[in-house]
């Protein structure tokens, strides 16, 4: 019973694919691949996410181009692993979030990447648009992965927190005999990537080498931590709409003498401290385990800071628990597609704030006669 999960996250670095087998009680990851985001497409999406400004023509074309990109990645994936479309029950595609506004007068979230094209080009039933049903029931529409984390990582004899550090950081708190809670803690890699791209034209700070050459500026750090989002109570979620270069530049306006590498070091500390502040609120006598996944787990400076700031926690990665941290989110959307096709709830009201648990996602059935 194979499902493919497709995820392109806030970091905009590329497309993650995960092939999951749900024929056994414990879901199994079979194969996974990463496909880089084409540079021009990444630039267009980044501009749109940062400014919120576009035309209907440009938005429609981006939606179409992303749908084609996802479909092409899936076809390459199938070819590499010698799989046919008929072997795949469904694709679960998150799409690309371009705006997330869960707390306004008219709450909404928008993901693009035409799922009609994915179903047509691959010949595989596709499930997409996972977040808006939760919002229709009063939820934040995010995060959605805690239910999957609960299915895979919860243990009866320990307090487990799964920390995903993508563009934005989010946590899933899995405590025995308690409701699962999960929410965005703040920036993950998004500010780090934007800052080094601005100053060194690099997509990311490999092994945190640039950040390691800088010194954390405590005054700037405090100004960054003064952002009201950090004091909000869950459920809460955020994205590039808030944590972007414009936000950072506004904070930097009174810190003109800083070296760029010092800002980078301070941004690493911002990510670490904003995460740790939330973990320190967890009250339990059980052993505490922090399982890190996402691109941020490859940042040795960030991981070292988490270990140093959390002496009472055992800090590991999901790699140690049978699922590569690079593949967790894509695997989660394969699971969400599985839940949808089996009419099972996939959100956790204790996480998103929705009024009830509901089945998530719109189904785009395969049409073999038009598939390429």
PDB file of C-alpha atoms in Angstrom, residues 46-289:
ATOM      1  CA  UNK A  46      10.533  34.151  -2.502  1.00  0.00           C
ATOM      2  CA  UNK A  47       9.567  37.591  -3.808  1.00  0.00           C
ATOM      3  CA  UNK A  48       5.887  36.711  -3.652  1.00  0.00           C
ATOM      4  CA  UNK A  49       6.135  35.335  -0.105  1.00  0.00           C
ATOM      5  CA  UNK A  50       8.100  38.338   1.144  1.00  0.00           C
ATOM      6  CA  UNK A  51       5.972  41.057  -0.449  1.00  0.00           C
ATOM      7  CA  UNK A  52       2.555  39.465  -0.793  1.00  0.00           C
ATOM      8  CA  UNK A  53       2.233  41.356  -4.072  1.00  0.00           C
ATOM      9  CA  UNK A  54       1.555  39.807  -7.486  1.00  0.00           C
ATOM     10  CA  UNK A  55      -0.841  39.798 -10.417  1.00  0.00           C
ATOM     11  CA  UNK A  56      -3.468  37.171 -11.142  1.00  0.00           C
ATOM     12  CA  UNK A  57      -1.501  36.257 -14.282  1.00  0.00           C
ATOM     13  CA  UNK A  58       1.751  35.754 -12.362  1.00  0.00           C
ATOM     14  CA  UNK A  59       0.025  33.828  -9.557  1.00  0.00           C
ATOM     15  CA  UNK A  60      -1.712  31.502 -11.983  1.00  0.00           C
ATOM     16  CA  UNK A  61       1.516  30.844 -13.854  1.00  0.00           C
ATOM     17  CA  UNK A  62       3.391  30.051 -10.617  1.00  0.00           C
ATOM     18  CA  UNK A  63       0.597  27.663  -9.603  1.00  0.00           C
ATOM     19  CA  UNK A  64       0.915  25.925 -12.964  1.00  0.00           C
ATOM     20  CA  UNK A  65       4.729  25.801 -12.943  1.00  0.00           C
ATOM     21  CA  UNK A  66       4.813  24.304  -9.461  1.00  0.00           C
ATOM     22  CA  UNK A  67       2.259  21.669 -10.433  1.00  0.00           C
ATOM     23  CA  UNK A  68       4.457  20.698 -13.368  1.00  0.00           C
ATOM     24  CA  UNK A  69       7.559  20.656 -11.158  1.00  0.00           C
ATOM     25  CA  UNK A  70       5.934  18.344  -8.610  1.00  0.00           C
ATOM     26  CA  UNK A  71       4.686  16.038 -11.368  1.00  0.00           C
ATOM     27  CA  UNK A  72       8.103  15.926 -13.017  1.00  0.00           C
ATOM     28  CA  UNK A  73       9.817  15.120  -9.717  1.00  0.00           C
ATOM     29  CA  UNK A  74       7.354  12.310  -9.071  1.00  0.00           C
ATOM     30  CA  UNK A  75       7.905  10.810 -12.539  1.00  0.00           C
ATOM     31  CA  UNK A  76      11.677  10.931 -12.067  1.00  0.00           C
ATOM     32  CA  UNK A  77      11.199   9.269  -8.682  1.00  0.00           C
ATOM     33  CA  UNK A  78       9.079   6.469 -10.121  1.00  0.00           C
ATOM     34  CA  UNK A  79      11.572   5.871 -12.920  1.00  0.00           C
ATOM     35  CA  UNK A  80      14.550   5.754 -10.573  1.00  0.00           C
ATOM     36  CA  UNK A  81      12.946   3.122  -8.342  1.00  0.00           C
ATOM     37  CA  UNK A  82      11.312   1.221 -11.204  1.00  0.00           C
ATOM     38  CA  UNK A  83       7.797   1.835  -9.975  1.00  0.00           C
ATOM     39  CA  UNK A  84       4.618   2.244 -12.024  1.00  0.00           C
ATOM     40  CA  UNK A  85       1.737   4.627 -11.365  1.00  0.00           C
ATOM     41  CA  UNK A  86      -0.572   1.690 -10.674  1.00  0.00           C
ATOM     42  CA  UNK A  87       1.590   0.667  -7.695  1.00  0.00           C
ATOM     43  CA  UNK A  88       0.927   3.998  -5.948  1.00  0.00           C
ATOM     44  CA  UNK A  89      -2.408   4.403  -4.190  1.00  0.00           C
ATOM     45  CA  UNK A  90      -2.128   8.176  -3.926  1.00  0.00           C
ATOM     46  CA  UNK A  91       0.120  11.205  -3.733  1.00  0.00           C
ATOM     47  CA  UNK A  92      -0.145  13.588  -0.807  1.00  0.00           C
ATOM     48  CA  UNK A  93       1.148  16.984  -1.930  1.00  0.00           C
ATOM     49  CA  UNK A  94       1.411  19.848   0.522  1.00  0.00           C
ATOM     50  CA  UNK A  95       2.004  22.462  -2.173  1.00  0.00           C
ATOM     51  CA  UNK A  96       3.992  25.643  -1.588  1.00  0.00           C
ATOM     52  CA  UNK A  97       2.704  28.013   1.063  1.00  0.00           C
ATOM     53  CA  UNK A  98       2.788  31.563  -0.238  1.00  0.00           C
ATOM     54  CA  UNK A  99       0.750  33.210   2.515  1.00  0.00           C
ATOM     55  CA  UNK A 100      -0.541  32.085   5.892  1.00  0.00           C
ATOM     56  CA  UNK A 101      -2.880  34.365   7.847  1.00  0.00           C
ATOM     57  CA  UNK A 102      -4.760  32.369  10.493  1.00  0.00           C
ATOM     58  CA  UNK A 103      -5.682  35.193  12.889  1.00  0.00           C
ATOM     59  CA  UNK A 104      -7.157  37.993  10.774  1.00  0.00           C
ATOM     60  CA  UNK A 105     -10.806  38.933  10.371  1.00  0.00           C
ATOM     61  CA  UNK A 106     -11.009  36.469   7.482  1.00  0.00           C
ATOM     62  CA  UNK A 107      -8.485  33.718   8.280  1.00  0.00           C
ATOM     63  CA  UNK A 108      -6.948  31.942   5.309  1.00  0.00           C
ATOM     64  CA  UNK A 109      -3.932  30.029   4.124  1.00  0.00           C
ATOM     65  CA  UNK A 110      -2.787  29.658   0.526  1.00  0.00           C
ATOM     66  CA  UNK A 111      -0.723  26.867  -1.003  1.00  0.00           C
ATOM     67  CA  UNK A 112      -0.067  26.673  -4.740  1.00  0.00           C
ATOM     68  CA  UNK A 113       1.004  23.863  -7.077  1.00  0.00           C
ATOM     69  CA  UNK A 114      -1.916  22.692  -9.225  1.00  0.00           C
ATOM     70  CA  UNK A 115      -2.896  19.215  -8.040  1.00  0.00           C
ATOM     71  CA  UNK A 116      -5.001  18.716 -11.185  1.00  0.00           C
ATOM     72  CA  UNK A 117      -1.779  18.787 -13.171  1.00  0.00           C
ATOM     73  CA  UNK A 118      -0.088  16.355 -10.791  1.00  0.00           C
ATOM     74  CA  UNK A 119      -2.915  13.830 -11.135  1.00  0.00           C
ATOM     75  CA  UNK A 120      -3.074  14.315 -14.909  1.00  0.00           C
ATOM     76  CA  UNK A 121       0.651  14.071 -15.568  1.00  0.00           C
ATOM     77  CA  UNK A 122       1.369  11.154 -13.224  1.00  0.00           C
ATOM     78  CA  UNK A 123      -1.815   9.121 -13.548  1.00  0.00           C
ATOM     79  CA  UNK A 124      -1.982   8.886  -9.745  1.00  0.00           C
ATOM     80  CA  UNK A 125      -4.780  10.070  -7.459  1.00  0.00           C
ATOM     81  CA  UNK A 126      -3.545  13.178  -5.688  1.00  0.00           C
ATOM     82  CA  UNK A 127      -4.602  14.662  -2.362  1.00  0.00           C
ATOM     83  CA  UNK A 128      -3.829  18.324  -1.714  1.00  0.00           C
ATOM     84  CA  UNK A 129      -5.172  21.455   0.026  1.00  0.00           C
ATOM     85  CA  UNK A 130      -4.751  19.922   3.476  1.00  0.00           C
ATOM     86  CA  UNK A 131      -4.890  23.039   5.645  1.00  0.00           C
ATOM     87  CA  UNK A 132      -8.084  24.884   4.787  1.00  0.00           C
ATOM     88  CA  UNK A 133     -10.527  22.295   6.138  1.00  0.00           C
ATOM     89  CA  UNK A 134      -8.954  22.659   9.578  1.00  0.00           C
ATOM     90  CA  UNK A 135      -9.283  26.437   9.284  1.00  0.00           C
ATOM     91  CA  UNK A 136     -12.924  26.075   8.241  1.00  0.00           C
ATOM     92  CA  UNK A 137     -13.462  24.415  11.625  1.00  0.00           C
ATOM     93  CA  UNK A 138     -11.801  27.273  13.468  1.00  0.00           C
ATOM     94  CA  UNK A 139      -8.216  25.980  13.521  1.00  0.00           C
ATOM     95  CA  UNK A 140      -4.929  27.549  12.543  1.00  0.00           C
ATOM     96  CA  UNK A 141      -4.438  25.092   9.692  1.00  0.00           C
ATOM     97  CA  UNK A 142      -1.013  24.359  11.167  1.00  0.00           C
ATOM     98  CA  UNK A 143       0.957  22.533  12.201  1.00  0.00           C
ATOM     99  CA  UNK A 144      -0.440  19.312  10.739  1.00  0.00           C
ATOM    100  CA  UNK A 145       2.503  16.980  11.305  1.00  0.00           C
ATOM    101  CA  UNK A 146       2.030  16.439  15.088  1.00  0.00           C
ATOM    102  CA  UNK A 147      -0.609  13.750  14.416  1.00  0.00           C
ATOM    103  CA  UNK A 148       1.952  11.890  12.308  1.00  0.00           C
ATOM    104  CA  UNK A 149       4.627  12.439  14.953  1.00  0.00           C
ATOM    105  CA  UNK A 150       2.269  10.961  17.526  1.00  0.00           C
ATOM    106  CA  UNK A 151       1.694   7.883  15.347  1.00  0.00           C
ATOM    107  CA  UNK A 152       5.421   7.268  14.927  1.00  0.00           C
ATOM    108  CA  UNK A 153       7.332   8.623  17.903  1.00  0.00           C
ATOM    109  CA  UNK A 154       5.201   8.684  21.065  1.00  0.00           C
ATOM    110  CA  UNK A 155       6.325   6.414  23.911  1.00  0.00           C
ATOM    111  CA  UNK A 156       4.581   5.562  27.155  1.00  0.00           C
ATOM    112  CA  UNK A 157       7.635   5.956  29.404  1.00  0.00           C
ATOM    113  CA  UNK A 158       9.092   9.274  28.271  1.00  0.00           C
ATOM    114  CA  UNK A 159       8.242  12.849  27.363  1.00  0.00           C
ATOM    115  CA  UNK A 160       9.038  13.194  23.670  1.00  0.00           C
ATOM    116  CA  UNK A 161       9.149  16.447  21.740  1.00  0.00           C
ATOM    117  CA  UNK A 162       9.665  16.318  17.984  1.00  0.00           C
ATOM    118  CA  UNK A 163      11.289  19.516  16.759  1.00  0.00           C
ATOM    119  CA  UNK A 164      11.173  20.260  13.055  1.00  0.00           C
ATOM    120  CA  UNK A 165      13.585  23.006  12.024  1.00  0.00           C
ATOM    121  CA  UNK A 166      12.683  23.990   8.492  1.00  0.00           C
ATOM    122  CA  UNK A 167      12.284  27.577   7.387  1.00  0.00           C
ATOM    123  CA  UNK A 168      10.096  27.898  10.476  1.00  0.00           C
ATOM    124  CA  UNK A 169      10.570  25.802  13.625  1.00  0.00           C
ATOM    125  CA  UNK A 170       7.704  23.835  15.120  1.00  0.00           C
ATOM    126  CA  UNK A 171       7.316  21.369  17.954  1.00  0.00           C
ATOM    127  CA  UNK A 172       5.072  18.397  18.711  1.00  0.00           C
ATOM    128  CA  UNK A 173       4.819  17.630  22.431  1.00  0.00           C
ATOM    129  CA  UNK A 174       4.058  13.954  23.022  1.00  0.00           C
ATOM    130  CA  UNK A 175       3.515  13.364  26.736  1.00  0.00           C
ATOM    131  CA  UNK A 176       1.940  10.098  27.949  1.00  0.00           C
ATOM    132  CA  UNK A 177      -1.749  10.391  28.864  1.00  0.00           C
ATOM    133  CA  UNK A 178      -1.906  14.032  27.799  1.00  0.00           C
ATOM    134  CA  UNK A 179      -3.325  15.747  24.754  1.00  0.00           C
ATOM    135  CA  UNK A 180      -0.784  16.384  22.044  1.00  0.00           C
ATOM    136  CA  UNK A 181       0.111  20.023  21.585  1.00  0.00           C
ATOM    137  CA  UNK A 182       2.148  21.411  18.742  1.00  0.00           C
ATOM    138  CA  UNK A 183       2.838  24.827  17.289  1.00  0.00           C
ATOM    139  CA  UNK A 184       5.341  27.040  15.539  1.00  0.00           C
ATOM    140  CA  UNK A 185       8.000  28.434  17.860  1.00  0.00           C
ATOM    141  CA  UNK A 186       9.383  31.008  15.422  1.00  0.00           C
ATOM    142  CA  UNK A 187      12.123  31.166  12.795  1.00  0.00           C
ATOM    143  CA  UNK A 188      14.196  28.138  11.884  1.00  0.00           C
ATOM    144  CA  UNK A 189      16.412  28.584   8.840  1.00  0.00           C
ATOM    145  CA  UNK A 190      14.488  31.258   6.963  1.00  0.00           C
ATOM    146  CA  UNK A 191      16.309  34.298   8.364  1.00  0.00           C
ATOM    147  CA  UNK A 192      19.674  32.521   8.329  1.00  0.00           C
ATOM    148  CA  UNK A 193      19.269  31.626   4.662  1.00  0.00           C
ATOM    149  CA  UNK A 194      18.001  35.074   3.666  1.00  0.00           C
ATOM    150  CA  UNK A 195      20.866  36.851   5.443  1.00  0.00           C
ATOM    151  CA  UNK A 196      23.685  34.793   3.950  1.00  0.00           C
ATOM    152  CA  UNK A 197      22.080  34.960   0.515  1.00  0.00           C
ATOM    153  CA  UNK A 198      22.007  38.751   0.782  1.00  0.00           C
ATOM    154  CA  UNK A 199      25.651  39.079   1.875  1.00  0.00           C
ATOM    155  CA  UNK A 200      27.398  36.113   0.280  1.00  0.00           C
ATOM    156  CA  UNK A 201      25.007  34.975  -2.465  1.00  0.00           C
ATOM    157  CA  UNK A 202      24.822  31.517  -0.902  1.00  0.00           C
ATOM    158  CA  UNK A 203      21.601  29.573  -0.422  1.00  0.00           C
ATOM    159  CA  UNK A 204      22.560  28.551   3.118  1.00  0.00           C
ATOM    160  CA  UNK A 205      25.416  28.638   5.633  1.00  0.00           C
ATOM    161  CA  UNK A 206      26.995  25.205   5.158  1.00  0.00           C
ATOM    162  CA  UNK A 207      28.017  23.690   8.507  1.00  0.00           C
ATOM    163  CA  UNK A 208      27.363  27.128  10.061  1.00  0.00           C
ATOM    164  CA  UNK A 209      30.889  28.180   9.112  1.00  0.00           C
ATOM    165  CA  UNK A 210      29.948  31.825   8.616  1.00  0.00           C
ATOM    166  CA  UNK A 211      27.908  31.967  11.826  1.00  0.00           C
ATOM    167  CA  UNK A 212      30.820  30.390  13.727  1.00  0.00           C
ATOM    168  CA  UNK A 213      33.037  33.290  12.589  1.00  0.00           C
ATOM    169  CA  UNK A 214      30.690  35.791  14.207  1.00  0.00           C
ATOM    170  CA  UNK A 215      29.881  36.800  17.775  1.00  0.00           C
ATOM    171  CA  UNK A 216      26.369  36.871  19.224  1.00  0.00           C
ATOM    172  CA  UNK A 217      25.256  40.428  19.947  1.00  0.00           C
ATOM    173  CA  UNK A 218      23.147  40.256  23.075  1.00  0.00           C
ATOM    174  CA  UNK A 219      21.465  43.628  22.541  1.00  0.00           C
ATOM    175  CA  UNK A 220      20.333  42.681  19.052  1.00  0.00           C
ATOM    176  CA  UNK A 221      19.267  39.261  20.304  1.00  0.00           C
ATOM    177  CA  UNK A 222      17.017  40.836  22.906  1.00  0.00           C
ATOM    178  CA  UNK A 223      15.483  43.144  20.304  1.00  0.00           C
ATOM    179  CA  UNK A 224      14.746  40.133  18.096  1.00  0.00           C
ATOM    180  CA  UNK A 225      13.246  38.196  20.997  1.00  0.00           C
ATOM    181  CA  UNK A 226      10.953  41.155  21.787  1.00  0.00           C
ATOM    182  CA  UNK A 227       8.783  40.147  18.815  1.00  0.00           C
ATOM    183  CA  UNK A 228       5.223  39.691  20.224  1.00  0.00           C
ATOM    184  CA  UNK A 229       4.752  36.340  18.426  1.00  0.00           C
ATOM    185  CA  UNK A 230       7.094  34.679  20.918  1.00  0.00           C
ATOM    186  CA  UNK A 231       4.753  35.541  23.810  1.00  0.00           C
ATOM    187  CA  UNK A 232       1.568  34.259  22.147  1.00  0.00           C
ATOM    188  CA  UNK A 233      -0.037  31.177  23.656  1.00  0.00           C
ATOM    189  CA  UNK A 234      -0.668  28.178  21.396  1.00  0.00           C
ATOM    190  CA  UNK A 235      -2.276  27.332  19.099  1.00  0.00           C
ATOM    191  CA  UNK A 236      -0.120  29.573  16.931  1.00  0.00           C
ATOM    192  CA  UNK A 237       1.574  29.421  13.561  1.00  0.00           C
ATOM    193  CA  UNK A 238       3.690  31.744  11.473  1.00  0.00           C
ATOM    194  CA  UNK A 239       5.806  31.972   8.328  1.00  0.00           C
ATOM    195  CA  UNK A 240       7.655  34.247   5.929  1.00  0.00           C
ATOM    196  CA  UNK A 241       4.802  36.757   6.216  1.00  0.00           C
ATOM    197  CA  UNK A 242       6.388  37.792   9.530  1.00  0.00           C
ATOM    198  CA  UNK A 243       9.941  36.461   9.725  1.00  0.00           C
ATOM    199  CA  UNK A 244      11.617  37.862   6.617  1.00  0.00           C
ATOM    200  CA  UNK A 245      14.390  40.265   5.648  1.00  0.00           C
ATOM    201  CA  UNK A 246      12.116  43.296   6.003  1.00  0.00           C
ATOM    202  CA  UNK A 247      11.394  42.291   9.612  1.00  0.00           C
ATOM    203  CA  UNK A 248      15.093  41.761  10.282  1.00  0.00           C
ATOM    204  CA  UNK A 249      16.159  45.019   8.645  1.00  0.00           C
ATOM    205  CA  UNK A 250      13.670  46.923  10.782  1.00  0.00           C
ATOM    206  CA  UNK A 251      15.182  45.348  13.893  1.00  0.00           C
ATOM    207  CA  UNK A 252      18.690  46.136  12.634  1.00  0.00           C
ATOM    208  CA  UNK A 253      17.954  49.824  12.073  1.00  0.00           C
ATOM    209  CA  UNK A 254      19.518  50.812  15.412  1.00  0.00           C
ATOM    210  CA  UNK A 255      22.394  48.316  15.207  1.00  0.00           C
ATOM    211  CA  UNK A 256      24.323  49.807  12.283  1.00  0.00           C
ATOM    212  CA  UNK A 257      27.833  48.895  13.473  1.00  0.00           C
ATOM    213  CA  UNK A 258      27.383  45.129  13.441  1.00  0.00           C
ATOM    214  CA  UNK A 259      29.394  42.860  11.162  1.00  0.00           C
ATOM    215  CA  UNK A 260      27.210  40.655   8.931  1.00  0.00           C
ATOM    216  CA  UNK A 261      28.683  37.472  10.441  1.00  0.00           C
ATOM    217  CA  UNK A 262      27.734  38.718  13.920  1.00  0.00           C
ATOM    218  CA  UNK A 263      24.150  39.058  12.740  1.00  0.00           C
ATOM    219  CA  UNK A 264      24.313  35.496  11.399  1.00  0.00           C
ATOM    220  CA  UNK A 265      25.591  34.201  14.745  1.00  0.00           C
ATOM    221  CA  UNK A 266      22.841  36.116  16.535  1.00  0.00           C
ATOM    222  CA  UNK A 267      20.185  34.642  14.248  1.00  0.00           C
ATOM    223  CA  UNK A 268      21.343  31.127  15.144  1.00  0.00           C
ATOM    224  CA  UNK A 269      20.990  32.051  18.804  1.00  0.00           C
ATOM    225  CA  UNK A 270      17.527  33.508  18.119  1.00  0.00           C
ATOM    226  CA  UNK A 271      16.369  30.210  16.646  1.00  0.00           C
ATOM    227  CA  UNK A 272      17.869  28.239  19.548  1.00  0.00           C
ATOM    228  CA  UNK A 273      16.550  30.444  22.340  1.00  0.00           C
ATOM    229  CA  UNK A 274      13.049  30.819  20.890  1.00  0.00           C
ATOM    230  CA  UNK A 275      12.791  27.016  20.757  1.00  0.00           C
ATOM    231  CA  UNK A 276      14.250  26.455  24.204  1.00  0.00           C
ATOM    232  CA  UNK A 277      11.922  29.027  25.800  1.00  0.00           C
ATOM    233  CA  UNK A 278       8.970  26.859  24.770  1.00  0.00           C
ATOM    234  CA  UNK A 279      10.530  23.571  25.875  1.00  0.00           C
ATOM    235  CA  UNK A 280      11.278  24.971  29.319  1.00  0.00           C
ATOM    236  CA  UNK A 281       7.543  25.389  29.894  1.00  0.00           C
ATOM    237  CA  UNK A 282       6.977  21.627  29.756  1.00  0.00           C
ATOM    238  CA  UNK A 283       6.428  20.211  33.233  1.00  0.00           C
ATOM    239  CA  UNK A 284       7.131  16.498  33.642  1.00  0.00           C
ATOM    240  CA  UNK A 285       9.069  14.079  35.836  1.00  0.00           C
ATOM    241  CA  UNK A 286       9.590  11.681  32.940  1.00  0.00           C
ATOM    242  CA  UNK A 287      12.844  11.465  30.977  1.00  0.00           C
ATOM    243  CA  UNK A 288      12.858  14.196  28.325  1.00  0.00           C
ATOM    244  CA  UNK A 289      13.783  13.454  24.719  1.00  0.00           C
TER     245      UNK A 289
END
